Amino acid sequence: MELICPAGTPAAFREAVEAGADAVYCGFRDETNARNFPGLNFSREELRQSIALARSRRVLTFVALNTFMRAGDEALWYRAADDAVALGADALILADFGLMAYVAEKYPEQRLHVSVQASASNPDAIRFLIEAFGAKRVVLPRVLTVQDIARLTRQIGCEVEVFAFGGLCVMAEGRCSLSSYATGKSPNMNGVCSPASHVRYRQDGEDLVSELGAYTINRFGAGEASGYPTLCKGRFEIGDVAGYAFEDPVSLDVIDEIDALRAAGVSALKIEGRQRGKAYVAEVVSSLKKALRAAPAERAALVARLRAMSEGQRTTTGAYDKRWR
């Protein structure tokens, strides 16, 4: 299986290439990609140089244009697609059907991957995207079990990519409005989920309280590892019980499922983390590359140290083997 690695900066891109990525995904410095945070992403010249570096090492470059176009401002997304193709992107990762149609019609030879933001997770939806736009690969939402994925791959005619490590979005991606509700910033339209500009931590006695916009998301006791405040990983009072209704503030880690995912027909494993630094990218990519080549008994030791770099310093297999509450 290919290892698809994140790069939020040119420095992280270089580290991913050096660490053994089969492909690196990145985006432009604007709202056309779903990691539109200050200090991240690429200018056109930076992307040109990064693609040249990747090609010299036989590494592919995927450009994420994975937000939804704003009515009346479609030209921003069309221009981004034009530039990505001209710069030599090996694939475009797209979510908006209108943008898929534009690329398919104007650049029929350009490889098109369906973003996880498109939330395509059943055979009918994926077959439509293949037939209408010539999609070559679909990135599945992080809400399917391994058994679901195996059933799906048998019924479709394109490659399948799944997330293997990093931040865990537990919602139907591309359709989630929680961050918009709390901050007015949409991950689907503006490319920002739970933006740092709306995040605040404060001490309340011995507790650390995390807030997003005007909402308290969590309260951590002394010595308890704290997570980033996203609503889907908040601690709620439901009836007489306080706990995590959707998901704990932890990271995804499916290394123990590598063989099952390969058998299920998965073509590529994706690492989340374009907002993370180059040291994180280097460590995660090199460790997972070794794990993919290692015998099952050797994998746990190879990736054990990555848990300390994860959200909440804990990991989960998420929906791949979910035991719902």
PDB file of C-alpha atoms in Angstrom:
ATOM      1  CA  MET A   1       0.000   0.000   0.000  1.00  0.00           C
ATOM      2  CA  GLU A   2       1.158   3.538  -0.747  1.00  0.00           C
ATOM      3  CA  LEU A   3       1.922   5.872   2.154  1.00  0.00           C
ATOM      4  CA  ILE A   4       0.356   9.304   1.564  1.00  0.00           C
ATOM      5  CA  CYS A   5       1.937  11.968   3.752  1.00  0.00           C
ATOM      6  CA  PRO A   6       0.961  15.513   4.800  1.00  0.00           C
ATOM      7  CA  ALA A   7       2.874  18.741   4.239  1.00  0.00           C
ATOM      8  CA  GLY A   8       1.696  22.106   5.517  1.00  0.00           C
ATOM      9  CA  THR A   9       4.966  23.841   4.654  1.00  0.00           C
ATOM     10  CA  PRO A  10       7.826  23.361   2.184  1.00  0.00           C
ATOM     11  CA  ALA A  11      10.030  22.242   5.092  1.00  0.00           C
ATOM     12  CA  ALA A  12       7.534  19.535   6.065  1.00  0.00           C
ATOM     13  CA  PHE A  13       7.291  18.527   2.398  1.00  0.00           C
ATOM     14  CA  ARG A  14      11.050  17.958   2.262  1.00  0.00           C
ATOM     15  CA  GLU A  15      10.950  15.929   5.473  1.00  0.00           C
ATOM     16  CA  ALA A  16       8.147  13.733   4.121  1.00  0.00           C
ATOM     17  CA  VAL A  17      10.101  13.053   0.931  1.00  0.00           C
ATOM     18  CA  GLU A  18      13.294  12.284   2.859  1.00  0.00           C
ATOM     19  CA  ALA A  19      11.424  10.009   5.303  1.00  0.00           C
ATOM     20  CA  GLY A  20      10.083   7.745   2.567  1.00  0.00           C
ATOM     21  CA  ALA A  21       6.672   9.063   1.485  1.00  0.00           C
ATOM     22  CA  ASP A  22       5.226   7.525  -1.662  1.00  0.00           C
ATOM     23  CA  ALA A  23       3.175  10.683  -2.174  1.00  0.00           C
ATOM     24  CA  VAL A  24       2.849  14.031  -0.405  1.00  0.00           C
ATOM     25  CA  TYR A  25      -0.367  16.037  -0.277  1.00  0.00           C
ATOM     26  CA  CYS A  26      -0.504  19.797   0.231  1.00  0.00           C
ATOM     27  CA  GLY A  27      -2.552  22.875  -0.680  1.00  0.00           C
ATOM     28  CA  PHE A  28      -2.400  26.505  -1.686  1.00  0.00           C
ATOM     29  CA  ARG A  29      -2.330  29.352   0.811  1.00  0.00           C
ATOM     30  CA  ASP A  30      -6.026  30.218   0.521  1.00  0.00           C
ATOM     31  CA  GLU A  31      -9.507  28.865   1.226  1.00  0.00           C
ATOM     32  CA  THR A  32      -9.381  26.289  -1.581  1.00  0.00           C
ATOM     33  CA  ASN A  33      -8.004  23.716   0.851  1.00  0.00           C
ATOM     34  CA  ALA A  34      -9.379  22.403   4.123  1.00  0.00           C
ATOM     35  CA  ARG A  35      -6.340  23.343   6.219  1.00  0.00           C
ATOM     36  CA  ASN A  36      -6.524  27.091   5.655  1.00  0.00           C
ATOM     37  CA  PHE A  37      -4.658  28.197   8.782  1.00  0.00           C
ATOM     38  CA  PRO A  38      -2.237  31.125   9.218  1.00  0.00           C
ATOM     39  CA  GLY A  39       1.380  30.180   8.532  1.00  0.00           C
ATOM     40  CA  LEU A  40       0.514  27.051   6.557  1.00  0.00           C
ATOM     41  CA  ASN A  41       0.373  26.018   2.913  1.00  0.00           C
ATOM     42  CA  PHE A  42       2.164  26.885  -0.315  1.00  0.00           C
ATOM     43  CA  SER A  43       2.632  29.744  -2.715  1.00  0.00           C
ATOM     44  CA  ARG A  44       2.704  28.827  -6.398  1.00  0.00           C
ATOM     45  CA  GLU A  45       6.498  29.088  -6.488  1.00  0.00           C
ATOM     46  CA  GLU A  46       6.892  26.977  -3.348  1.00  0.00           C
ATOM     47  CA  LEU A  47       4.691  24.297  -4.868  1.00  0.00           C
ATOM     48  CA  ARG A  48       6.676  24.354  -8.121  1.00  0.00           C
ATOM     49  CA  GLN A  49       9.917  23.790  -6.228  1.00  0.00           C
ATOM     50  CA  SER A  50       8.365  21.080  -4.055  1.00  0.00           C
ATOM     51  CA  ILE A  51       7.005  19.167  -7.036  1.00  0.00           C
ATOM     52  CA  ALA A  52      10.454  19.305  -8.673  1.00  0.00           C
ATOM     53  CA  LEU A  53      12.030  17.906  -5.491  1.00  0.00           C
ATOM     54  CA  ALA A  54       9.439  15.135  -5.281  1.00  0.00           C
ATOM     55  CA  ARG A  55       9.941  14.118  -8.899  1.00  0.00           C
ATOM     56  CA  SER A  56      13.690  13.938  -8.430  1.00  0.00           C
ATOM     57  CA  ARG A  57      13.012  11.323  -5.710  1.00  0.00           C
ATOM     58  CA  ARG A  58      10.190   9.542  -7.587  1.00  0.00           C
ATOM     59  CA  VAL A  59       7.614  10.791  -5.089  1.00  0.00           C
ATOM     60  CA  LEU A  60       4.147  11.909  -6.202  1.00  0.00           C
ATOM     61  CA  THR A  61       2.516  15.233  -5.299  1.00  0.00           C
ATOM     62  CA  PHE A  62      -1.222  15.502  -4.657  1.00  0.00           C
ATOM     63  CA  VAL A  63      -2.754  18.995  -4.412  1.00  0.00           C
ATOM     64  CA  ALA A  64      -5.805  19.299  -2.161  1.00  0.00           C
ATOM     65  CA  LEU A  65      -8.492  21.666  -3.461  1.00  0.00           C
ATOM     66  CA  ASN A  66     -10.962  20.100  -1.094  1.00  0.00           C
ATOM     67  CA  THR A  67     -13.313  22.831   0.059  1.00  0.00           C
ATOM     68  CA  PHE A  68     -16.618  23.732  -1.568  1.00  0.00           C
ATOM     69  CA  MET A  69     -16.774  26.632  -4.010  1.00  0.00           C
ATOM     70  CA  ARG A  70     -18.544  29.803  -2.877  1.00  0.00           C
ATOM     71  CA  ALA A  71     -21.261  30.960  -5.274  1.00  0.00           C
ATOM     72  CA  GLY A  72     -20.033  33.925  -7.281  1.00  0.00           C
ATOM     73  CA  ASP A  73     -16.376  33.293  -6.426  1.00  0.00           C
ATOM     74  CA  GLU A  74     -15.808  30.067  -8.347  1.00  0.00           C
ATOM     75  CA  ALA A  75     -12.893  31.683 -10.193  1.00  0.00           C
ATOM     76  CA  LEU A  76     -10.664  31.256  -7.103  1.00  0.00           C
ATOM     77  CA  TRP A  77     -11.087  27.459  -7.242  1.00  0.00           C
ATOM     78  CA  TYR A  78     -10.848  27.290 -11.049  1.00  0.00           C
ATOM     79  CA  ARG A  79      -7.603  29.269 -10.963  1.00  0.00           C
ATOM     80  CA  ALA A  80      -6.196  27.007  -8.256  1.00  0.00           C
ATOM     81  CA  ALA A  81      -6.999  23.947 -10.381  1.00  0.00           C
ATOM     82  CA  ASP A  82      -5.453  25.562 -13.465  1.00  0.00           C
ATOM     83  CA  ASP A  83      -2.282  26.400 -11.545  1.00  0.00           C
ATOM     84  CA  ALA A  84      -1.995  22.973  -9.910  1.00  0.00           C
ATOM     85  CA  VAL A  85      -2.264  21.263 -13.291  1.00  0.00           C
ATOM     86  CA  ALA A  86       0.237  23.671 -14.881  1.00  0.00           C
ATOM     87  CA  LEU A  87       2.711  23.102 -12.044  1.00  0.00           C
ATOM     88  CA  GLY A  88       2.597  19.341 -12.600  1.00  0.00           C
ATOM     89  CA  ALA A  89       0.471  17.969  -9.762  1.00  0.00           C
ATOM     90  CA  ASP A  90       0.194  14.183 -10.069  1.00  0.00           C
ATOM     91  CA  ALA A  91      -3.373  14.274  -8.733  1.00  0.00           C
ATOM     92  CA  LEU A  92      -5.938  16.803  -7.573  1.00  0.00           C
ATOM     93  CA  ILE A  93      -7.924  15.968  -4.422  1.00  0.00           C
ATOM     94  CA  LEU A  94     -11.398  17.447  -4.965  1.00  0.00           C
ATOM     95  CA  ALA A  95     -14.678  17.562  -3.029  1.00  0.00           C
ATOM     96  CA  ASP A  96     -16.930  19.946  -4.974  1.00  0.00           C
ATOM     97  CA  PHE A  97     -18.806  18.327  -7.873  1.00  0.00           C
ATOM     98  CA  GLY A  98     -18.674  21.568  -9.854  1.00  0.00           C
ATOM     99  CA  LEU A  99     -14.896  21.685  -9.554  1.00  0.00           C
ATOM    100  CA  MET A 100     -14.669  18.003 -10.473  1.00  0.00           C
ATOM    101  CA  ALA A 101     -16.683  18.751 -13.624  1.00  0.00           C
ATOM    102  CA  TYR A 102     -14.423  21.701 -14.480  1.00  0.00           C
ATOM    103  CA  VAL A 103     -11.241  19.618 -14.146  1.00  0.00           C
ATOM    104  CA  ALA A 104     -12.687  16.586 -15.940  1.00  0.00           C
ATOM    105  CA  GLU A 105     -13.822  18.695 -18.887  1.00  0.00           C
ATOM    106  CA  LYS A 106     -10.789  20.997 -19.194  1.00  0.00           C
ATOM    107  CA  TYR A 107      -8.063  18.521 -18.209  1.00  0.00           C
ATOM    108  CA  PRO A 108      -9.345  15.023 -19.074  1.00  0.00           C
ATOM    109  CA  GLU A 109      -5.861  13.520 -18.608  1.00  0.00           C
ATOM    110  CA  GLN A 110      -5.457  14.938 -15.094  1.00  0.00           C
ATOM    111  CA  ARG A 111      -5.760  12.324 -12.354  1.00  0.00           C
ATOM    112  CA  LEU A 112      -8.660  13.137 -10.005  1.00  0.00           C
ATOM    113  CA  HIS A 113      -8.993  11.850  -6.437  1.00  0.00           C
ATOM    114  CA  VAL A 114     -12.224  12.229  -4.465  1.00  0.00           C
ATOM    115  CA  SER A 115     -11.534  13.995  -1.178  1.00  0.00           C
ATOM    116  CA  VAL A 116     -12.771  12.676   2.131  1.00  0.00           C
ATOM    117  CA  GLN A 117     -14.684  15.983   2.247  1.00  0.00           C
ATOM    118  CA  ALA A 118     -16.980  14.642  -0.490  1.00  0.00           C
ATOM    119  CA  SER A 119     -18.142  12.047   2.060  1.00  0.00           C
ATOM    120  CA  ALA A 120     -18.527   9.341  -0.592  1.00  0.00           C
ATOM    121  CA  SER A 121     -19.004   6.132   1.366  1.00  0.00           C
ATOM    122  CA  ASN A 122     -21.307   3.825  -0.600  1.00  0.00           C
ATOM    123  CA  PRO A 123     -21.025   2.055  -3.973  1.00  0.00           C
ATOM    124  CA  ASP A 124     -23.668   4.139  -5.749  1.00  0.00           C
ATOM    125  CA  ALA A 125     -22.043   7.460  -4.813  1.00  0.00           C
ATOM    126  CA  ILE A 126     -18.560   6.298  -5.792  1.00  0.00           C
ATOM    127  CA  ARG A 127     -19.697   4.744  -9.069  1.00  0.00           C
ATOM    128  CA  PHE A 128     -21.361   8.043  -9.954  1.00  0.00           C
ATOM    129  CA  LEU A 129     -18.110   9.940  -9.330  1.00  0.00           C
ATOM    130  CA  ILE A 130     -16.184   7.473 -11.493  1.00  0.00           C
ATOM    131  CA  GLU A 131     -18.678   7.660 -14.357  1.00  0.00           C
ATOM    132  CA  ALA A 132     -19.313  11.421 -14.217  1.00  0.00           C
ATOM    133  CA  PHE A 133     -15.810  12.729 -13.553  1.00  0.00           C
ATOM    134  CA  GLY A 134     -13.397   9.871 -14.178  1.00  0.00           C
ATOM    135  CA  ALA A 135     -12.334   9.631 -10.524  1.00  0.00           C
ATOM    136  CA  LYS A 136      -9.357   7.293 -10.101  1.00  0.00           C
ATOM    137  CA  ARG A 137      -9.329   7.128  -6.288  1.00  0.00           C
ATOM    138  CA  VAL A 138     -11.678   7.822  -3.392  1.00  0.00           C
ATOM    139  CA  VAL A 139     -10.560   8.813   0.124  1.00  0.00           C
ATOM    140  CA  LEU A 140     -13.078   7.241   2.489  1.00  0.00           C
ATOM    141  CA  PRO A 141     -14.558   9.039   5.514  1.00  0.00           C
ATOM    142  CA  ARG A 142     -13.355   7.833   8.893  1.00  0.00           C
ATOM    143  CA  VAL A 143     -16.745   6.350   9.780  1.00  0.00           C
ATOM    144  CA  LEU A 144     -16.470   2.893   8.161  1.00  0.00           C
ATOM    145  CA  THR A 145     -15.380  -0.406   9.682  1.00  0.00           C
ATOM    146  CA  VAL A 146     -12.826  -2.653   7.981  1.00  0.00           C
ATOM    147  CA  GLN A 147     -15.709  -4.953   7.019  1.00  0.00           C
ATOM    148  CA  ASP A 148     -17.572  -2.021   5.461  1.00  0.00           C
ATOM    149  CA  ILE A 149     -14.480  -1.121   3.430  1.00  0.00           C
ATOM    150  CA  ALA A 150     -14.017  -4.701   2.215  1.00  0.00           C
ATOM    151  CA  ARG A 151     -17.629  -4.873   1.019  1.00  0.00           C
ATOM    152  CA  LEU A 152     -17.230  -1.497  -0.709  1.00  0.00           C
ATOM    153  CA  THR A 153     -14.010  -2.230  -2.595  1.00  0.00           C
ATOM    154  CA  ARG A 154     -15.570  -5.328  -4.170  1.00  0.00           C
ATOM    155  CA  GLN A 155     -18.301  -3.181  -5.741  1.00  0.00           C
ATOM    156  CA  ILE A 156     -16.380  -0.219  -7.196  1.00  0.00           C
ATOM    157  CA  GLY A 157     -13.857   0.296  -9.974  1.00  0.00           C
ATOM    158  CA  CYS A 158     -11.373   2.735  -8.463  1.00  0.00           C
ATOM    159  CA  GLU A 159      -8.598   2.797  -5.884  1.00  0.00           C
ATOM    160  CA  VAL A 160      -9.426   3.261  -2.201  1.00  0.00           C
ATOM    161  CA  GLU A 161      -7.440   5.374   0.252  1.00  0.00           C
ATOM    162  CA  VAL A 162      -8.088   5.459   4.003  1.00  0.00           C
ATOM    163  CA  PHE A 163      -6.700   7.398   6.944  1.00  0.00           C
ATOM    164  CA  ALA A 164      -4.254   5.476   9.084  1.00  0.00           C
ATOM    165  CA  PHE A 165      -2.744   7.905  11.588  1.00  0.00           C
ATOM    166  CA  GLY A 166      -3.285  11.389  12.987  1.00  0.00           C
ATOM    167  CA  GLY A 167      -6.229  13.601  13.806  1.00  0.00           C
ATOM    168  CA  LEU A 168      -9.535  11.765  13.921  1.00  0.00           C
ATOM    169  CA  CYS A 169     -12.632  13.412  12.464  1.00  0.00           C
ATOM    170  CA  VAL A 170     -15.582  11.320  13.572  1.00  0.00           C
ATOM    171  CA  MET A 171     -18.242  13.190  11.607  1.00  0.00           C
ATOM    172  CA  ALA A 172     -19.532  12.781   8.025  1.00  0.00           C
ATOM    173  CA  GLU A 173     -16.811  14.998   6.628  1.00  0.00           C
ATOM    174  CA  GLY A 174     -17.894  17.717   4.254  1.00  0.00           C
ATOM    175  CA  ARG A 175     -21.267  17.788   5.971  1.00  0.00           C
ATOM    176  CA  CYS A 176     -20.309  18.788   9.510  1.00  0.00           C
ATOM    177  CA  SER A 177     -21.561  22.142  10.817  1.00  0.00           C
ATOM    178  CA  LEU A 178     -20.337  21.956  14.413  1.00  0.00           C
ATOM    179  CA  SER A 179     -17.352  24.287  13.962  1.00  0.00           C
ATOM    180  CA  SER A 180     -19.478  26.695  11.906  1.00  0.00           C
ATOM    181  CA  TYR A 181     -22.032  26.775  14.713  1.00  0.00           C
ATOM    182  CA  ALA A 182     -19.443  27.591  17.363  1.00  0.00           C
ATOM    183  CA  THR A 183     -17.152  29.967  15.460  1.00  0.00           C
ATOM    184  CA  GLY A 184     -18.837  31.104  12.247  1.00  0.00           C
ATOM    185  CA  LYS A 185     -15.924  29.561  10.309  1.00  0.00           C
ATOM    186  CA  SER A 186     -16.770  26.576   8.144  1.00  0.00           C
ATOM    187  CA  PRO A 187     -14.347  23.693   7.536  1.00  0.00           C
ATOM    188  CA  ASN A 188     -16.289  22.926   4.361  1.00  0.00           C
ATOM    189  CA  MET A 189     -16.298  26.458   2.900  1.00  0.00           C
ATOM    190  CA  ASN A 190     -13.443  28.342   4.577  1.00  0.00           C
ATOM    191  CA  GLY A 191     -11.141  25.412   5.289  1.00  0.00           C
ATOM    192  CA  VAL A 192     -10.973  25.929   9.045  1.00  0.00           C
ATOM    193  CA  CYS A 193     -12.308  23.539  11.686  1.00  0.00           C
ATOM    194  CA  SER A 194     -12.016  24.901  15.227  1.00  0.00           C
ATOM    195  CA  PRO A 195      -9.584  27.701  14.233  1.00  0.00           C
ATOM    196  CA  ALA A 196      -6.900  28.652  16.749  1.00  0.00           C
ATOM    197  CA  SER A 197      -8.170  32.243  16.680  1.00  0.00           C
ATOM    198  CA  HIS A 198     -11.285  31.036  18.530  1.00  0.00           C
ATOM    199  CA  VAL A 199      -9.531  28.676  20.972  1.00  0.00           C
ATOM    200  CA  ARG A 200      -8.858  29.641  24.569  1.00  0.00           C
ATOM    201  CA  TYR A 201      -7.478  27.795  27.612  1.00  0.00           C
ATOM    202  CA  ARG A 202      -7.933  29.098  31.160  1.00  0.00           C
ATOM    203  CA  GLN A 203      -7.223  27.863  34.669  1.00  0.00           C
ATOM    204  CA  ASP A 204     -10.155  27.311  36.995  1.00  0.00           C
ATOM    205  CA  GLY A 205      -8.692  26.246  40.309  1.00  0.00           C
ATOM    206  CA  GLU A 206      -6.726  23.072  39.570  1.00  0.00           C
ATOM    207  CA  ASP A 207      -8.619  22.427  36.344  1.00  0.00           C
ATOM    208  CA  LEU A 208      -7.634  23.481  32.834  1.00  0.00           C
ATOM    209  CA  VAL A 209     -10.705  24.589  30.876  1.00  0.00           C
ATOM    210  CA  SER A 210     -10.704  24.596  27.064  1.00  0.00           C
ATOM    211  CA  GLU A 211     -13.082  26.827  25.134  1.00  0.00           C
ATOM    212  CA  LEU A 212     -14.067  27.217  21.476  1.00  0.00           C
ATOM    213  CA  GLY A 213     -15.761  30.498  20.680  1.00  0.00           C
ATOM    214  CA  ALA A 214     -18.296  31.078  23.452  1.00  0.00           C
ATOM    215  CA  TYR A 215     -18.503  27.389  24.382  1.00  0.00           C
ATOM    216  CA  THR A 216     -16.755  25.398  27.095  1.00  0.00           C
ATOM    217  CA  ILE A 217     -15.561  22.203  25.416  1.00  0.00           C
ATOM    218  CA  ASN A 218     -13.720  20.383  28.171  1.00  0.00           C
ATOM    219  CA  ARG A 219     -12.358  20.505  31.685  1.00  0.00           C
ATOM    220  CA  PHE A 220      -9.148  18.626  32.485  1.00  0.00           C
ATOM    221  CA  GLY A 221      -8.054  17.721  35.984  1.00  0.00           C
ATOM    222  CA  ALA A 222      -4.518  18.107  37.291  1.00  0.00           C
ATOM    223  CA  GLY A 223      -2.201  15.723  35.460  1.00  0.00           C
ATOM    224  CA  GLU A 224      -4.790  14.823  32.816  1.00  0.00           C
ATOM    225  CA  ALA A 225      -3.581  15.133  29.219  1.00  0.00           C
ATOM    226  CA  SER A 226      -5.509  17.902  27.460  1.00  0.00           C
ATOM    227  CA  GLY A 227      -6.817  17.764  23.895  1.00  0.00           C
ATOM    228  CA  TYR A 228      -7.533  20.445  21.318  1.00  0.00           C
ATOM    229  CA  PRO A 229     -11.073  21.816  21.727  1.00  0.00           C
ATOM    230  CA  THR A 230     -13.284  20.560  18.914  1.00  0.00           C
ATOM    231  CA  LEU A 231     -16.980  20.116  19.588  1.00  0.00           C
ATOM    232  CA  CYS A 232     -17.069  16.502  18.435  1.00  0.00           C
ATOM    233  CA  LYS A 233     -14.454  15.662  21.075  1.00  0.00           C
ATOM    234  CA  GLY A 234     -15.978  17.678  23.880  1.00  0.00           C
ATOM    235  CA  ARG A 235     -17.002  16.286  27.251  1.00  0.00           C
ATOM    236  CA  PHE A 236     -20.746  16.588  27.750  1.00  0.00           C
ATOM    237  CA  GLU A 237     -23.217  16.009  30.567  1.00  0.00           C
ATOM    238  CA  ILE A 238     -25.846  13.593  29.264  1.00  0.00           C
ATOM    239  CA  GLY A 239     -28.412  12.701  31.852  1.00  0.00           C
ATOM    240  CA  ASP A 240     -26.402  12.076  35.008  1.00  0.00           C
ATOM    241  CA  VAL A 241     -23.244  11.039  33.177  1.00  0.00           C
ATOM    242  CA  ALA A 242     -20.377  13.290  32.075  1.00  0.00           C
ATOM    243  CA  GLY A 243     -18.314  11.888  29.207  1.00  0.00           C
ATOM    244  CA  TYR A 244     -17.370  11.946  25.565  1.00  0.00           C
ATOM    245  CA  ALA A 245     -20.542  11.583  23.511  1.00  0.00           C
ATOM    246  CA  PHE A 246     -18.898  11.273  20.090  1.00  0.00           C
ATOM    247  CA  GLU A 247     -15.207  10.511  20.522  1.00  0.00           C
ATOM    248  CA  ASP A 248     -12.435  10.994  23.065  1.00  0.00           C
ATOM    249  CA  PRO A 249      -9.773  13.667  22.316  1.00  0.00           C
ATOM    250  CA  VAL A 250      -7.362  11.111  20.878  1.00  0.00           C
ATOM    251  CA  SER A 251      -5.625  10.386  17.566  1.00  0.00           C
ATOM    252  CA  LEU A 252      -6.267   7.689  15.010  1.00  0.00           C
ATOM    253  CA  ASP A 253      -3.812   4.784  14.796  1.00  0.00           C
ATOM    254  CA  VAL A 254      -4.705   1.727  12.699  1.00  0.00           C
ATOM    255  CA  ILE A 255      -1.289   0.085  12.507  1.00  0.00           C
ATOM    256  CA  ASP A 256      -2.757  -3.065  14.039  1.00  0.00           C
ATOM    257  CA  GLU A 257      -5.231  -3.173  11.136  1.00  0.00           C
ATOM    258  CA  ILE A 258      -2.675  -2.904   8.301  1.00  0.00           C
ATOM    259  CA  ASP A 259      -3.033  -6.508   7.134  1.00  0.00           C
ATOM    260  CA  ALA A 260      -6.830  -6.386   7.382  1.00  0.00           C
ATOM    261  CA  LEU A 261      -6.954  -3.162   5.357  1.00  0.00           C
ATOM    262  CA  ARG A 262      -4.656  -4.623   2.702  1.00  0.00           C
ATOM    263  CA  ALA A 263      -6.864  -7.694   2.479  1.00  0.00           C
ATOM    264  CA  ALA A 264      -9.914  -5.424   2.239  1.00  0.00           C
ATOM    265  CA  GLY A 265      -8.523  -3.952  -0.983  1.00  0.00           C
ATOM    266  CA  VAL A 266      -7.148  -0.647   0.300  1.00  0.00           C
ATOM    267  CA  SER A 267      -4.584   0.902  -2.078  1.00  0.00           C
ATOM    268  CA  ALA A 268      -3.165   3.678   0.100  1.00  0.00           C
ATOM    269  CA  LEU A 269      -2.828   4.723   3.744  1.00  0.00           C
ATOM    270  CA  LYS A 270      -3.054   8.413   4.537  1.00  0.00           C
ATOM    271  CA  ILE A 271      -1.462  10.303   7.418  1.00  0.00           C
ATOM    272  CA  GLU A 272      -3.338  13.335   8.712  1.00  0.00           C
ATOM    273  CA  GLY A 273      -1.287  16.304   9.908  1.00  0.00           C
ATOM    274  CA  ARG A 274      -0.773  19.222   7.533  1.00  0.00           C
ATOM    275  CA  GLN A 275      -0.990  21.522  10.555  1.00  0.00           C
ATOM    276  CA  ARG A 276       1.842  19.691  12.318  1.00  0.00           C
ATOM    277  CA  GLY A 277       5.545  20.613  12.227  1.00  0.00           C
ATOM    278  CA  LYS A 278       8.302  19.074  10.154  1.00  0.00           C
ATOM    279  CA  ALA A 279       9.690  17.035  13.073  1.00  0.00           C
ATOM    280  CA  TYR A 280       6.300  15.357  13.562  1.00  0.00           C
ATOM    281  CA  VAL A 281       6.017  14.625   9.846  1.00  0.00           C
ATOM    282  CA  ALA A 282       9.516  13.140   9.698  1.00  0.00           C
ATOM    283  CA  GLU A 283       8.970  10.894  12.718  1.00  0.00           C
ATOM    284  CA  VAL A 284       5.519   9.654  11.734  1.00  0.00           C
ATOM    285  CA  VAL A 285       6.371   9.016   8.083  1.00  0.00           C
ATOM    286  CA  SER A 286       9.607   7.148   8.804  1.00  0.00           C
ATOM    287  CA  SER A 287       7.988   5.049  11.546  1.00  0.00           C
ATOM    288  CA  LEU A 288       4.969   4.088   9.457  1.00  0.00           C
ATOM    289  CA  LYS A 289       7.115   3.312   6.426  1.00  0.00           C
ATOM    290  CA  LYS A 290       9.092   0.846   8.531  1.00  0.00           C
ATOM    291  CA  ALA A 291       5.882  -0.576   9.992  1.00  0.00           C
ATOM    292  CA  LEU A 292       4.474  -1.272   6.524  1.00  0.00           C
ATOM    293  CA  ARG A 293       7.540  -3.373   5.730  1.00  0.00           C
ATOM    294  CA  ALA A 294       7.782  -5.084   9.109  1.00  0.00           C
ATOM    295  CA  ALA A 295       6.280  -8.327  10.324  1.00  0.00           C
ATOM    296  CA  PRO A 296       3.090  -7.869  12.399  1.00  0.00           C
ATOM    297  CA  ALA A 297       4.871  -8.738  15.651  1.00  0.00           C
ATOM    298  CA  GLU A 298       7.421  -5.968  15.109  1.00  0.00           C
ATOM    299  CA  ARG A 299       5.005  -3.119  14.357  1.00  0.00           C
ATOM    300  CA  ALA A 300       3.951  -2.200  17.884  1.00  0.00           C
ATOM    301  CA  ALA A 301       7.509  -1.371  18.969  1.00  0.00           C
ATOM    302  CA  LEU A 302       8.098   0.693  15.825  1.00  0.00           C
ATOM    303  CA  VAL A 303       5.150   3.010  16.396  1.00  0.00           C
ATOM    304  CA  ALA A 304       4.922   3.015  20.207  1.00  0.00           C
ATOM    305  CA  ARG A 305       6.780   6.300  20.516  1.00  0.00           C
ATOM    306  CA  LEU A 306       4.313   7.999  18.177  1.00  0.00           C
ATOM    307  CA  ARG A 307       1.604   7.854  20.822  1.00  0.00           C
ATOM    308  CA  ALA A 308       3.455  10.496  22.829  1.00  0.00           C
ATOM    309  CA  MET A 309       3.108  12.819  19.817  1.00  0.00           C
ATOM    310  CA  SER A 310      -0.626  12.164  19.452  1.00  0.00           C
ATOM    311  CA  GLU A 311      -3.567  14.223  20.619  1.00  0.00           C
ATOM    312  CA  GLY A 312      -4.171  13.475  24.279  1.00  0.00           C
ATOM    313  CA  GLN A 313      -1.112  11.191  24.093  1.00  0.00           C
ATOM    314  CA  ARG A 314      -3.524   8.360  23.322  1.00  0.00           C
ATOM    315  CA  THR A 315      -4.701   6.669  20.144  1.00  0.00           C
ATOM    316  CA  THR A 316      -7.727   4.740  18.923  1.00  0.00           C
ATOM    317  CA  THR A 317      -8.694   2.579  15.958  1.00  0.00           C
ATOM    318  CA  GLY A 318     -11.780   4.768  15.601  1.00  0.00           C
ATOM    319  CA  ALA A 319     -14.635   3.357  13.509  1.00  0.00           C
ATOM    320  CA  TYR A 320     -12.414   0.680  11.969  1.00  0.00           C
ATOM    321  CA  ASP A 321     -13.223  -1.446  14.991  1.00  0.00           C
ATOM    322  CA  LYS A 322     -15.718   0.739  16.817  1.00  0.00           C
ATOM    323  CA  ARG A 323     -17.546  -0.408  19.907  1.00  0.00           C
ATOM    324  CA  TRP A 324     -20.359   2.157  20.021  1.00  0.00           C
ATOM    325  CA  ARG A 325     -21.552   3.380  23.374  1.00  0.00           C
TER     326      ARG A 325
END
